CSV table of C-alpha atoms in Angstrom, one decimal:
chain,number,residue,atom,x,y,z
A,1,MET,CA,-17.5,1.1,13.1
A,2,PHE,CA,-17.8,1.4,17.2
A,3,LEU,CA,-20.8,1.1,19.3
A,4,ARG,CA,-20.6,3.4,21.9
A,5,LYS,CA,-22.2,1.7,25.3
A,6,LYS,CA,-24.2,5.0,27.2
A,7,LEU,CA,-25.0,5.1,31.1
A,8,ASP,CA,-28.3,6.1,31.9
A,9,LYS,CA,-28.9,9.7,33.6
A,10,GLN,CA,-30.3,8.6,37.3
A,11,ILE,CA,-28.6,10.8,39.9
A,12,SER,CA,-29.6,14.0,41.3
A,13,LYS,CA,-28.1,16.3,43.0
A,14,SER,CA,-28.8,14.9,46.4
A,15,ASP,CA,-27.1,11.8,45.1
A,16,ILE,CA,-24.4,13.8,43.9
A,17,PHE,CA,-24.1,16.1,46.3
A,18,SER,CA,-23.8,12.2,49.4
A,19,LEU,CA,-21.3,10.9,46.9
A,20,ALA,CA,-18.8,13.2,47.7
A,21,LEU,CA,-19.0,14.2,51.1
A,22,GLY,CA,-19.2,10.5,52.0
A,23,ALA,CA,-16.2,9.5,50.0
A,24,ILE,CA,-14.6,12.1,51.5
A,25,ILE,CA,-15.3,11.3,55.2
A,26,GLY,CA,-13.7,8.3,55.0
A,27,TRP,CA,-12.0,6.6,58.6
A,28,GLY,CA,-8.9,9.2,57.8
A,29,ALA,CA,-11.8,12.1,59.6
A,30,PHE,CA,-12.4,9.6,62.4
A,31,VAL,CA,-9.1,8.1,63.5
A,32,LEU,CA,-6.4,11.0,62.9
A,33,PRO,CA,-6.8,13.6,65.4
A,34,GLY,CA,-4.8,10.9,67.2
A,35,ASP,CA,-2.5,9.1,64.6
A,36,LEU,CA,-1.4,12.7,63.5
A,37,PHE,CA,-3.6,15.8,63.5
A,38,LEU,CA,-3.0,16.2,67.4
A,39,SER,CA,-0.5,14.5,68.7
A,40,HIS,CA,2.0,15.6,66.7
A,41,ILE,CA,1.0,18.6,64.0
A,42,GLY,CA,-1.1,20.7,67.0
A,43,LEU,CA,-5.0,21.8,66.6
A,44,GLN,CA,-4.1,25.2,65.6
A,45,ASN,CA,-1.6,24.1,63.1
A,46,THR,CA,-4.0,21.5,61.9
A,47,ILE,CA,-7.3,23.9,60.8
A,48,ILE,CA,-5.2,26.4,59.4
A,49,GLY,CA,-4.2,23.0,56.8
A,50,MET,CA,-7.2,21.8,57.0
A,51,SER,CA,-8.5,24.8,56.0
A,52,LEU,CA,-6.0,25.7,53.5
A,53,GLY,CA,-6.3,22.5,51.9
A,54,ALA,CA,-9.7,23.1,51.7
A,55,LEU,CA,-9.1,26.1,49.2
A,56,ILE,CA,-6.8,24.6,47.1
A,57,MET,CA,-9.0,21.9,46.3
A,58,ILE,CA,-12.4,24.8,45.5
A,59,ILE,CA,-9.2,26.1,43.4
A,60,ILE,CA,-8.4,23.1,41.7
A,61,GLU,CA,-12.6,22.4,42.0
A,62,LYS,CA,-13.4,25.4,39.6
A,63,ASN,CA,-11.3,23.5,36.8
A,64,TYR,CA,-12.8,20.3,36.9
A,65,GLY,CA,-16.1,22.3,36.7
A,66,PHE,CA,-15.1,24.5,33.6
A,67,MET,CA,-13.8,20.7,32.0
A,68,LEU,CA,-16.8,19.6,33.0
A,69,SER,CA,-19.3,21.8,31.8
A,70,LYS,CA,-17.5,21.4,27.9
A,71,HIS,CA,-17.4,16.8,28.7
A,72,ALA,CA,-19.9,15.9,31.1
A,73,VAL,CA,-18.7,12.0,29.6
A,74,ALA,CA,-17.3,9.1,32.0
A,75,GLY,CA,-14.4,8.8,33.3
A,76,GLY,CA,-13.6,12.8,34.3
A,77,GLU,CA,-10.2,13.3,34.2
A,78,TYR,CA,-9.6,10.8,31.4
A,79,ALA,CA,-11.4,12.4,29.3
A,80,PHE,CA,-10.3,15.9,30.3
A,81,THR,CA,-6.5,15.2,30.0
A,82,TYR,CA,-7.4,13.3,25.8
A,83,TYR,CA,-9.0,16.1,24.7
A,84,SER,CA,-6.3,18.5,26.0
A,85,PHE,CA,-3.0,16.2,25.5
A,86,GLY,CA,-3.9,13.1,23.2
A,87,ARG,CA,-4.7,9.5,24.2
A,88,HIS,CA,-1.2,8.8,25.3
A,89,HIS,CA,-1.3,11.3,28.0
A,90,ALA,CA,-4.8,10.1,29.2
A,91,LEU,CA,-4.0,7.0,29.7
A,92,ILE,CA,-1.2,7.7,32.8
A,93,CYS,CA,-3.9,10.1,34.8
A,94,ALA,CA,-6.3,7.2,34.5
A,95,TRP,CA,-3.6,4.8,35.5
A,96,PHE,CA,-2.6,6.6,38.6
A,97,LEU,CA,-5.8,7.8,38.7
A,98,GLY,CA,-7.4,4.4,39.0
A,99,LEU,CA,-4.9,2.7,41.5
A,100,ALA,CA,-6.2,5.5,44.2
A,101,TYR,CA,-9.5,5.0,44.1
A,102,ILE,CA,-9.3,1.6,43.6
A,103,SER,CA,-6.5,1.6,46.9
A,104,ILE,CA,-9.2,3.3,49.4
A,105,VAL,CA,-12.0,0.9,49.0
A,106,PRO,CA,-10.3,-2.2,50.5
A,107,LEU,CA,-8.3,0.4,52.7
A,108,ASN,CA,-13.1,1.4,53.8
A,109,ALA,CA,-13.7,-2.2,54.0
A,110,THR,CA,-10.5,-2.9,56.6
A,111,ALA,CA,-11.1,-0.1,58.4
A,112,LEU,CA,-14.1,-2.1,60.1
A,113,SER,CA,-11.9,-3.8,62.3
A,114,LEU,CA,-11.2,-0.3,63.4
A,115,ILE,CA,-14.6,0.0,64.9
A,116,ALA,CA,-14.3,-3.9,66.5
A,117,LYS,CA,-11.4,-3.3,68.0
A,118,SER,CA,-12.9,0.6,70.4
A,119,MET,CA,-16.3,-0.7,70.5
A,120,PHE,CA,-16.3,-4.0,70.7
A,121,PRO,CA,-12.3,-5.8,72.1
A,122,GLY,CA,-11.6,-9.2,70.4
A,123,LEU,CA,-14.7,-9.5,68.7
A,124,LEU,CA,-13.2,-10.2,64.9
A,125,GLU,CA,-9.8,-11.1,66.5
A,126,LYS,CA,-10.4,-14.3,65.6
A,127,GLY,CA,-8.8,-16.7,63.5
A,128,PHE,CA,-5.3,-15.3,63.5
A,129,LEU,CA,-2.8,-16.3,60.2
A,130,TYR,CA,0.6,-14.2,60.7
A,131,SER,CA,1.7,-11.1,61.0
A,132,ILE,CA,2.8,-8.9,57.8
A,133,ALA,CA,4.6,-5.8,58.8
A,134,GLY,CA,3.9,-5.6,62.6
A,135,TYR,CA,0.0,-5.7,61.7
A,136,LYS,CA,-1.8,-9.3,62.1
A,137,VAL,CA,-4.0,-10.6,60.4
A,138,TYR,CA,-7.1,-12.0,62.0
A,139,ILE,CA,-9.6,-14.6,59.6
A,140,GLY,CA,-12.2,-12.9,61.9
A,141,GLU,CA,-11.2,-9.1,60.1
A,142,ILE,CA,-10.9,-10.2,56.2
A,143,LEU,CA,-14.7,-11.9,56.6
A,144,VAL,CA,-16.3,-8.8,58.0
A,145,ALA,CA,-13.8,-6.7,55.4
A,146,SER,CA,-14.9,-9.3,52.7
A,147,LEU,CA,-18.7,-8.9,53.8
A,148,ALA,CA,-18.4,-5.1,53.0
A,149,LEU,CA,-16.9,-5.1,49.8
A,150,VAL,CA,-19.2,-8.2,48.7
A,151,LEU,CA,-22.5,-6.3,49.5
A,152,PHE,CA,-22.2,-2.8,48.7
A,153,ALA,CA,-20.6,-4.5,44.7
A,154,TYR,CA,-24.0,-6.0,45.0
A,155,PHE,CA,-26.1,-2.4,44.9
A,156,ASN,CA,-23.9,-0.8,43.1
A,157,ILE,CA,-24.5,-3.6,40.7
A,158,LYS,CA,-28.1,-3.6,41.2
A,159,GLY,CA,-28.8,0.0,39.9
A,160,VAL,CA,-27.6,3.6,40.8
A,161,LYS,CA,-30.3,5.0,42.3
A,162,ILE,CA,-30.0,2.4,45.6
A,163,ALA,CA,-26.6,2.9,45.7
A,164,SER,CA,-27.5,6.6,45.8
A,165,ALA,CA,-30.3,6.0,48.4
A,166,LEU,CA,-28.2,4.2,50.6
A,167,GLN,CA,-25.3,6.7,50.3
A,168,LYS,CA,-27.9,9.3,51.4
A,169,VAL,CA,-29.1,7.9,54.5
A,170,MET,CA,-25.3,6.8,55.2
A,171,THR,CA,-24.2,10.5,55.0
A,172,MET,CA,-26.8,12.5,57.0
A,173,PHE,CA,-26.1,10.2,59.7
A,174,LEU,CA,-22.5,10.4,59.6
A,175,VAL,CA,-22.7,14.5,59.5
A,176,GLY,CA,-26.0,14.6,61.5
A,177,ILE,CA,-24.4,12.5,64.3
A,178,VAL,CA,-21.2,14.7,64.7
A,179,PHE,CA,-22.6,18.1,65.0
A,180,LEU,CA,-24.7,16.9,67.1
A,181,LEU,CA,-21.5,15.2,69.4
A,182,LEU,CA,-19.7,18.9,68.6
A,183,PHE,CA,-23.3,20.8,69.9
A,184,MET,CA,-23.4,18.6,73.3
A,185,VAL,CA,-19.9,19.1,74.2
A,186,LEU,CA,-19.9,22.8,73.5
A,187,ASN,CA,-22.7,23.0,75.7
A,188,ASN,CA,-21.8,20.9,78.3
A,189,PRO,CA,-21.0,23.0,81.9
A,190,GLU,CA,-19.1,20.1,83.0
A,191,ILE,CA,-16.2,20.3,80.4
A,192,GLY,CA,-14.0,23.1,80.8
A,193,ASN,CA,-11.3,24.7,78.6
A,194,ASP,CA,-7.9,23.0,80.5
A,195,ASN,CA,-7.0,21.0,78.2
A,196,ILE,CA,-8.1,22.5,74.3
A,197,SER,CA,-6.1,25.4,75.8
A,198,THR,CA,-3.2,24.0,76.3
A,199,TYR,CA,-3.5,23.7,72.2
A,200,LEU,CA,-3.3,27.4,71.7
A,201,GLY,CA,-0.7,30.5,71.5
A,202,LEU,CA,1.7,31.7,68.7
A,203,SER,CA,4.1,30.0,70.2
A,204,LYS,CA,2.4,26.7,68.7
A,205,LEU,CA,2.2,27.8,64.9
A,206,SER,CA,4.4,25.5,62.8
A,207,ILE,CA,4.7,26.8,59.4
A,208,PRO,CA,6.4,22.8,58.4
A,209,LYS,CA,3.7,20.8,60.5
A,210,ILE,CA,1.1,23.0,57.9
A,211,LEU,CA,2.8,22.1,55.6
A,212,LYS,CA,2.4,18.3,57.0
A,213,ILE,CA,-1.3,19.1,56.3
A,214,LEU,CA,-1.4,20.2,53.0
A,215,THR,CA,0.6,17.4,52.1
A,216,ILE,CA,-2.1,14.8,53.2
A,217,ALA,CA,-5.0,17.7,51.7
A,218,PRO,CA,-5.2,15.6,48.4
A,219,PHE,CA,-6.3,12.7,50.4
A,220,ALA,CA,-8.2,13.6,52.9
A,221,TYR,CA,-10.2,15.2,50.4
A,222,VAL,CA,-10.1,13.3,47.4
A,223,GLY,CA,-14.1,12.2,46.2
A,224,PHE,CA,-15.2,15.0,45.0
A,225,ASP,CA,-12.9,14.5,42.1
A,226,CYS,CA,-15.7,11.3,42.2
A,227,ILE,CA,-18.4,13.4,40.3
A,228,PRO,CA,-16.4,13.6,37.7
A,229,GLN,CA,-16.3,9.6,37.4
A,230,ALA,CA,-20.0,10.4,37.2
A,231,ALA,CA,-20.4,12.7,34.9
A,232,GLU,CA,-22.4,11.1,32.1
A,233,GLU,CA,-25.6,10.1,34.7
A,234,LEU,CA,-26.3,13.8,36.0
A,235,ASP,CA,-30.0,14.1,35.8
A,236,PHE,CA,-28.8,18.2,35.7
A,237,SER,CA,-26.6,20.7,34.9
A,238,PRO,CA,-22.4,20.7,35.0
A,239,LYS,CA,-22.3,23.9,36.7
A,240,LYS,CA,-24.8,22.9,39.3
A,241,ALA,CA,-22.9,19.3,39.9
A,242,SER,CA,-19.7,22.1,40.5
A,243,LYS,CA,-21.4,24.6,43.4
A,244,LEU,CA,-22.3,20.8,44.8
A,245,ALA,CA,-18.8,19.4,45.1
A,246,MET,CA,-17.1,22.5,46.1
A,247,LEU,CA,-20.0,22.3,49.3
A,248,SER,CA,-18.9,18.8,50.0
A,249,ILE,CA,-15.4,20.1,50.0
A,250,ILE,CA,-16.3,22.8,52.7
A,251,VAL,CA,-19.0,19.9,54.7
A,252,GLY,CA,-15.8,18.0,55.6
A,253,CYS,CA,-13.3,20.7,56.2
A,254,LEU,CA,-16.0,21.1,58.6
A,255,ILE,CA,-15.9,17.9,59.7
A,256,TYR,CA,-12.3,17.4,59.6
A,257,VAL,CA,-11.9,20.7,62.0
A,258,MET,CA,-15.1,19.2,64.9
A,259,LEU,CA,-13.5,15.7,65.4
A,260,ASN,CA,-10.7,17.2,66.3
A,261,ILE,CA,-11.8,20.2,68.5
A,262,ILE,CA,-14.1,17.0,70.5
A,263,THR,CA,-10.9,15.5,70.6
A,264,ALA,CA,-9.1,18.2,72.2
A,265,PHE,CA,-11.9,19.0,74.3
A,266,ALA,CA,-10.2,15.7,76.6
A,267,PHE,CA,-7.1,15.3,76.4
A,268,THR,CA,-4.2,17.1,76.0
A,269,GLN,CA,-1.1,16.3,73.1
A,270,GLU,CA,0.5,14.4,76.4
A,271,MET,CA,-2.2,12.6,76.9
A,272,ILE,CA,-2.4,11.8,73.3
A,273,LEU,CA,0.9,10.7,73.2
A,274,SER,CA,1.4,8.2,76.1
A,275,SER,CA,0.7,5.1,74.5
A,276,LYS,CA,-2.4,4.6,77.6
A,277,ILE,CA,-4.9,5.6,74.7
A,278,ASP,CA,-6.4,3.7,71.7
A,279,TRP,CA,-8.5,6.0,69.7
A,280,ALA,CA,-8.7,9.4,70.9
A,281,THR,CA,-11.7,10.6,69.3
A,282,GLY,CA,-13.2,7.5,70.8
A,283,ASP,CA,-12.4,7.6,73.8
A,284,ALA,CA,-12.6,11.5,74.2
A,285,VAL,CA,-16.1,11.0,73.2
A,286,GLU,CA,-16.8,8.4,75.8
A,287,LEU,CA,-15.3,10.3,78.4
A,288,LEU,CA,-17.0,13.2,77.6
A,289,LEU,CA,-20.6,12.2,76.9
A,290,GLY,CA,-20.1,8.7,78.1
A,291,LYS,CA,-21.5,5.3,76.5
A,292,ILE,CA,-24.4,6.8,74.2
A,293,GLY,CA,-21.6,9.5,72.8
A,294,LEU,CA,-19.6,6.7,71.9
A,295,TYR,CA,-21.6,4.9,70.2
A,296,SER,CA,-23.1,7.5,68.5
A,297,LEU,CA,-20.1,8.1,67.0
A,298,GLY,CA,-18.9,4.7,66.0
A,299,ILE,CA,-22.7,4.7,64.7
A,300,SER,CA,-21.3,7.4,62.4
A,301,LEU,CA,-18.0,6.5,61.8
A,302,LEU,CA,-19.8,2.8,60.6
A,303,MET,CA,-21.4,5.5,58.3
A,304,ALA,CA,-18.1,7.2,57.0
A,305,ILE,CA,-16.7,3.8,56.2
A,306,VAL,CA,-19.4,2.8,54.8
A,307,ALA,CA,-20.0,5.8,52.3
A,308,GLY,CA,-16.4,5.8,51.4
A,309,ILE,CA,-16.4,2.2,50.3
A,310,ASN,CA,-19.9,2.6,48.3
A,311,GLY,CA,-18.1,6.1,46.9
A,312,PHE,CA,-15.0,4.9,45.5
A,313,TYR,CA,-17.1,1.5,44.1
A,314,MET,CA,-18.8,3.7,41.7
A,315,ALA,CA,-15.4,6.0,41.2
A,316,ALA,CA,-13.3,3.4,40.3
A,317,SER,CA,-16.1,1.2,38.3
A,318,ARG,CA,-16.5,4.6,35.8
A,319,ILE,CA,-12.9,4.8,35.4
A,320,LEU,CA,-12.1,2.2,34.5
A,321,PHE,CA,-15.5,1.7,32.0
A,322,ALA,CA,-14.6,5.0,29.7
A,323,LEU,CA,-11.3,2.9,29.8
A,324,SER,CA,-12.4,0.3,28.3
A,325,ARG,CA,-14.9,2.0,26.3
A,326,ALA,CA,-12.5,3.8,24.5
A,327,GLY,CA,-10.3,0.8,23.7
A,328,ALA,CA,-7.5,1.0,25.8
A,329,ILE,CA,-8.7,-2.2,28.0
A,330,ASN,CA,-10.4,-5.0,27.5
A,331,SER,CA,-13.5,-4.6,26.4
A,332,TRP,CA,-15.0,-6.9,29.5
A,333,PHE,CA,-15.0,-4.4,31.4
A,334,SER,CA,-17.2,-2.1,29.5
A,335,GLU,CA,-20.2,-5.1,29.7
A,336,LEU,CA,-23.6,-3.2,31.2
A,337,ASP,CA,-26.4,-5.3,33.4
A,338,LYS,CA,-28.9,-5.8,31.5
A,339,LYS,CA,-31.4,-4.6,33.4
A,340,THR,CA,-30.0,-1.8,35.5
A,341,LYS,CA,-27.0,-0.5,32.4
A,342,THR,CA,-24.4,0.0,35.7
A,343,PRO,CA,-21.0,-0.6,34.8
A,344,LYS,CA,-21.5,-4.5,36.1
A,345,ASN,CA,-17.7,-6.2,35.2
A,346,ALA,CA,-16.0,-3.4,36.2
A,347,THR,CA,-17.4,-3.3,39.8
A,348,LEU,CA,-17.1,-7.1,40.3
A,349,PHE,CA,-13.1,-6.1,39.1
A,350,VAL,CA,-12.7,-3.8,41.7
A,351,MET,CA,-14.7,-6.0,44.6
A,352,ALA,CA,-12.0,-9.1,43.5
A,353,VAL,CA,-8.8,-6.9,43.6
A,354,SER,CA,-10.4,-4.7,46.5
A,355,LEU,CA,-10.9,-8.7,48.1
A,356,ILE,CA,-7.1,-10.2,47.9
A,357,THR,CA,-6.2,-6.8,49.6
A,358,PRO,CA,-7.3,-7.8,53.3
A,359,TRP,CA,-5.2,-10.8,53.8
A,360,PHE,CA,-2.0,-8.4,53.6
A,361,GLY,CA,-3.0,-6.8,56.5
A,362,ARG,CA,-3.3,-2.7,56.6
A,363,SER,CA,0.0,-1.2,56.7
A,364,VAL,CA,1.1,-3.3,53.5
A,365,LEU,CA,-2.3,-1.0,52.1
A,366,LEU,CA,-1.5,1.5,53.9
A,367,TRP,CA,1.9,1.9,51.6
A,368,VAL,CA,-0.3,1.5,48.1
A,369,VAL,CA,-2.8,4.0,49.7
A,370,ASN,CA,0.0,7.2,50.2
A,371,MET,CA,1.3,5.7,47.1
A,372,ALA,CA,-1.8,6.9,45.3
A,373,SER,CA,-2.0,10.1,46.4
A,374,ILE,CA,0.1,11.0,43.8
A,375,GLY,CA,-2.4,9.4,41.6
A,376,ALA,CA,-5.6,12.1,42.7
A,377,VAL,CA,-3.0,14.5,42.4
A,378,ILE,CA,-1.6,13.4,38.9
A,379,GLY,CA,-5.3,13.9,38.2
A,380,TYR,CA,-5.3,17.0,40.1
A,381,LEU,CA,-2.6,18.4,37.4
A,382,TYR,CA,-4.0,17.2,34.4
A,383,THR,CA,-7.0,18.5,35.2
A,384,SER,CA,-5.3,21.9,35.8
A,385,ILE,CA,-3.7,22.4,33.1
A,386,ALA,CA,-6.3,21.7,31.0
A,387,ALA,CA,-7.9,24.3,32.1
A,388,TYR,CA,-6.0,26.5,32.0
A,389,LYS,CA,-4.8,25.6,28.5
A,390,LEU,CA,-8.4,25.2,27.4
A,391,ALA,CA,-9.2,29.0,28.9
A,392,LYS,CA,-7.0,30.4,27.3
A,393,LYS,CA,-8.2,29.4,23.9
A,394,GLU,CA,-11.7,30.8,24.9
A,395,ASN,CA,-9.9,33.4,26.9
A,396,ASP,CA,-12.4,33.3,30.3
A,397,LYS,CA,-9.7,34.9,32.8
A,398,THR,CA,-11.0,33.5,36.4
A,399,ILE,CA,-10.6,30.2,34.8
A,400,LYS,CA,-6.7,30.9,33.4
A,401,VAL,CA,-5.6,32.4,36.8
A,402,THR,CA,-7.5,29.1,39.4
A,403,GLY,CA,-6.3,26.8,36.1
A,404,LEU,CA,-2.9,28.7,36.8
A,405,LEU,CA,-3.1,28.1,40.0
A,406,GLY,CA,-4.5,24.8,40.8
A,407,ALA,CA,-0.7,23.0,38.0
A,408,ILE,CA,1.4,25.3,40.9
A,409,PHE,CA,-0.4,23.5,43.9
A,410,SER,CA,-0.3,20.2,42.3
A,411,SER,CA,3.1,20.6,41.3
A,412,SER,CA,4.1,21.2,44.5
A,413,PHE,CA,1.8,18.6,46.0
A,414,CYS,CA,4.2,16.3,44.1
A,415,VAL,CA,7.0,17.7,45.2
A,416,LEU,CA,6.5,17.4,48.5
A,417,LEU,CA,5.5,13.5,48.7
A,418,LEU,CA,8.1,12.7,46.3
A,419,PHE,CA,11.5,14.9,47.2
A,420,PRO,CA,13.6,12.9,49.0
A,421,GLY,CA,14.2,13.6,52.7
A,422,LEU,CA,11.7,16.0,53.3
A,423,ARG,CA,9.5,15.1,56.2
A,424,THR,CA,6.3,15.2,53.2
A,425,SER,CA,8.0,12.7,51.9
A,426,LEU,CA,6.7,9.3,51.1
A,427,THR,CA,8.0,6.1,53.1
A,428,MET,CA,10.3,4.3,51.1
A,429,PRO,CA,7.8,0.9,50.9
A,430,SER,CA,5.4,3.4,49.1
A,431,TYR,CA,8.1,4.8,46.5
A,432,ILE,CA,8.4,1.1,45.2
A,433,ALA,CA,5.1,0.3,44.9
A,434,LEU,CA,5.0,3.7,43.0
A,435,VAL,CA,8.2,2.3,40.9
A,436,ALA,CA,6.4,-1.1,40.4
A,437,TRP,CA,3.1,0.5,39.7
A,438,ALA,CA,4.2,2.4,37.3
A,439,ILE,CA,6.6,-0.1,35.5
A,440,LEU,CA,3.3,-1.9,35.5
A,441,GLY,CA,1.2,0.6,33.2
A,442,ILE,CA,4.8,0.7,30.6
A,443,VAL,CA,4.2,-3.6,30.7
A,444,PHE,CA,0.4,-2.9,29.8
A,445,TYR,CA,0.9,0.4,27.6
A,446,ARG,CA,3.3,-1.8,25.6
A,447,LYS,CA,1.7,-5.2,25.0
A,448,GLN,CA,-1.7,-4.4,25.5
A,449,ALA,CA,-2.5,-0.9,24.0
A,450,LYS,CA,-2.2,-2.0,20.9
A,451,GLY,CA,-5.6,-1.1,19.5
A,452,TYR,CA,-5.3,2.1,21.7
A,453,LYS,CA,-2.3,3.2,20.2
A,454,SER,CA,-4.1,2.6,16.7
A,455,MET,CA,-7.5,3.7,17.1
A,456,LYS,CA,-7.9,6.3,14.3
A,457,LYS,CA,-8.6,10.1,16.3
A,458,GLU,CA,-12.3,10.6,15.3
A,459,THR,CA,-12.9,7.4,16.5
A,460,LEU,CA,-11.7,7.9,20.0
A,461,ASP,CA,-13.4,11.2,19.8
A,462,LYS,CA,-16.6,9.5,19.9
A,463,LEU,CA,-15.9,7.0,22.5
A,464,ILE,CA,-13.7,8.8,25.1
A,465,LEU,CA,-16.0,12.4,24.3
A,466,ASN,CA,-18.8,11.5,22.5
A,467,LYS,CA,-17.7,14.0,19.6
A,468,ASP,CA,-17.6,14.2,16.7
A,469,SER,CA,-14.3,15.2,15.7
A,470,LYS,CA,-15.1,18.6,13.0
A,471,LYS,CA,-16.8,20.1,15.7
A,472,LEU,CA,-14.1,19.7,18.0
A,473,LYS,CA,-11.6,21.4,15.5
A,474,ASN,CA,-14.6,24.6,14.9
A,475,ALA,CA,-14.8,24.2,18.9
A,476,SER,CA,-10.9,24.8,19.5
């Protein structure tokens, strides 16, 4: 007889919205306008690509919402995949999705150095250690990233209420400041349209460049799928959670677009490519609105980074908890804090892994994160097919359409990312990291998952879905 551990229902609607939105808007929204969007893609192509990406994510989210209404348990895609395809596919899905969530935690933590470099040059560049893949590693940057990782692990262990309250405050500042900055730029009579007009016109449109933006949509909008990970802790209906997830995608898209527009008002593509500009969005705000604007943007970026750390701590720890509760990984991961009933050990594990990564530098970490985009896409693919399969049984025409479209879009993302030779494909280091993670998964499955493979279906149904096998058969 297995005792099924449960998480308390203590996450409100505002909590879950701030969790999803804070996870979506990470450091990339503030850095990519100069590094990729305006410098290589163009403003029009970026807006079209990000808008289409948001629409695709909303279609995929419809599938998440449908499955969530059936299985509101921790683990999200792991539970959805188990119900439709069994334990083996569920483990594959969770294996790659877990990597995506875990890798984004330290990526956000190491992004704290980006703020210091732009606003306080040289502040953290103390104690040079070595260079890896062209990135200089400093002990000062490692210490700051480590402090943030430990601090938010502590907040997550001390309770969902504390972590959620922090998330709401951070997300409010993040969104409010970006809206305020755009308002100030648009209403400043001294700011002309000369620079932004260079990005406009039919001749600037490019389908290959729009497709390039579409390939990063799974990474840009990853965060809305944090909601299913915390499904077991929601104190309201899953249908409302789905609507909040869609709203988070829309607001996330607006933030991406607004930051690009602000930057385009200050610099042409040629100016950004001149290599005289380190942080295009930061330099743009300082040029247009002065130091006060720059410091305001810095606060917004700080909120985005720490909100991302907090959000993905919650998502990563919940999927590890769900795997452990089902017997797929060691039971240590599903141990709960006695007072707060949060997955303490899973959170500590995410922290421990994250504390290692800053020592390798951001270049190496970016290889892993680029590869981890595949993890998010695999989650989208399994969920969409699972939704289509179940909708077909229930004759739900709307979800049959969104399920099929979601599967097509997710498969297309996989092709664009994995097919060698395409402009959108992964780099060689990312391919190597992907193969290494897959091999590690095979070794783990053969050596460590013996109990999981032999466990009775009736037991797994209860542990993963919290449902009786007979009721599941009747429902199907």
